Amino acid sequence: MIKVLFFASFREQLNCEQLSLEEGEYSTLLSELKSQLAEKGEAWREVMMSDRTLVAINQNMTRKDVTLTSGDEVAFFPPVTGG
């Protein structure tokens, strides 16, 4: 199983805080998981296909297409600005 989390405005935009996906319900590559989630509808497509969407795997930021394994936590969140 992997846990997929959505933070900040993504949580509201998708009306979803988290998903738990069992083995066989998700693709093992991050890029394929994003494509799979994008098929859930227009709001999902906007979030998953945006170049600005940030991703962390097991609380480590990544911009690479990584292989997911059971027990992983995948977090999606919008760009962060500070001041």
Coordinates of C-alpha atoms in Angstrom, one line a residue:
M1 CA 0.0 0.0 0.0
I2 CA 1.1 3.6 -0.6
K3 CA -0.4 6.7 1.0
V4 CA -1.0 9.7 -1.2
L5 CA -1.4 13.1 0.5
F6 CA -2.6 16.4 -0.8
F7 CA -1.7 19.7 0.9
A8 CA -2.9 23.3 1.0
S9 CA -4.9 24.5 -2.0
F10 CA -4.7 21.0 -3.6
R11 CA -6.7 19.5 -0.7
E12 CA -9.5 22.0 -1.4
Q13 CA -9.3 21.8 -5.2
L14 CA -9.4 18.0 -5.2
N15 CA -11.8 17.7 -2.2
C16 CA -9.4 15.0 -1.0
E17 CA -6.9 14.9 1.9
Q18 CA -5.4 11.5 1.2
L19 CA -5.7 8.2 -0.7
S20 CA -4.5 4.8 0.3
L21 CA -3.8 2.7 -2.7
E22 CA -3.2 -1.1 -2.4
E23 CA -0.6 -2.9 -4.5
G24 CA -2.1 -3.4 -8.0
E25 CA -4.2 -0.2 -7.7
Y26 CA -1.3 2.1 -8.6
S27 CA 1.6 2.3 -11.1
T28 CA 5.0 1.8 -9.7
L29 CA 6.5 4.9 -11.4
L30 CA 5.7 8.3 -10.1
S31 CA 5.0 9.7 -13.6
E32 CA 2.6 6.9 -14.2
L33 CA 0.8 7.4 -10.9
K34 CA 0.4 11.1 -11.7
S35 CA -1.1 10.2 -15.1
Q36 CA -3.4 7.6 -13.4
L37 CA -4.6 10.2 -10.9
A38 CA -5.1 12.8 -13.7
E39 CA -7.7 10.5 -15.2
K40 CA -10.0 11.2 -12.2
G41 CA -11.2 14.5 -13.7
E42 CA -10.3 18.0 -14.7
A43 CA -9.2 19.3 -11.3
W44 CA -7.0 16.2 -10.9
R45 CA -5.5 16.7 -14.3
E46 CA -4.7 20.4 -13.5
V47 CA -2.9 19.4 -10.3
M48 CA -1.1 16.3 -11.6
M49 CA 0.1 17.7 -15.0
S50 CA 1.3 21.0 -13.7
D51 CA 5.0 21.6 -13.9
R52 CA 4.7 23.7 -10.7
T53 CA 3.3 20.8 -8.6
L54 CA 5.8 19.8 -5.9
V55 CA 6.2 16.2 -4.9
A56 CA 7.8 14.5 -1.9
I57 CA 8.4 10.8 -1.5
N58 CA 8.8 9.7 2.1
Q59 CA 9.2 13.4 3.1
N60 CA 12.1 14.0 0.6
M61 CA 11.5 16.4 -2.2
T62 CA 11.9 14.9 -5.7
R63 CA 11.8 16.1 -9.3
K64 CA 12.8 12.7 -10.7
D65 CA 10.6 9.9 -11.9
V66 CA 11.1 7.5 -9.1
T67 CA 10.0 3.9 -8.6
L68 CA 7.3 3.6 -5.8
T69 CA 7.3 0.7 -3.4
S70 CA 4.8 -0.5 -0.9
G71 CA 4.9 1.6 2.3
D72 CA 5.8 4.8 0.4
E73 CA 4.2 8.1 1.2
V74 CA 3.7 10.4 -1.8
A75 CA 2.8 14.0 -1.0
F76 CA 1.6 16.6 -3.6
F77 CA 1.6 20.3 -2.8
P78 CA 1.5 23.7 -4.6
P79 CA 4.5 25.9 -4.9
V80 CA 5.4 27.6 -1.7
T81 CA 6.3 31.3 -1.4
G82 CA 7.6 33.1 1.6
G83 CA 8.3 36.5 2.7

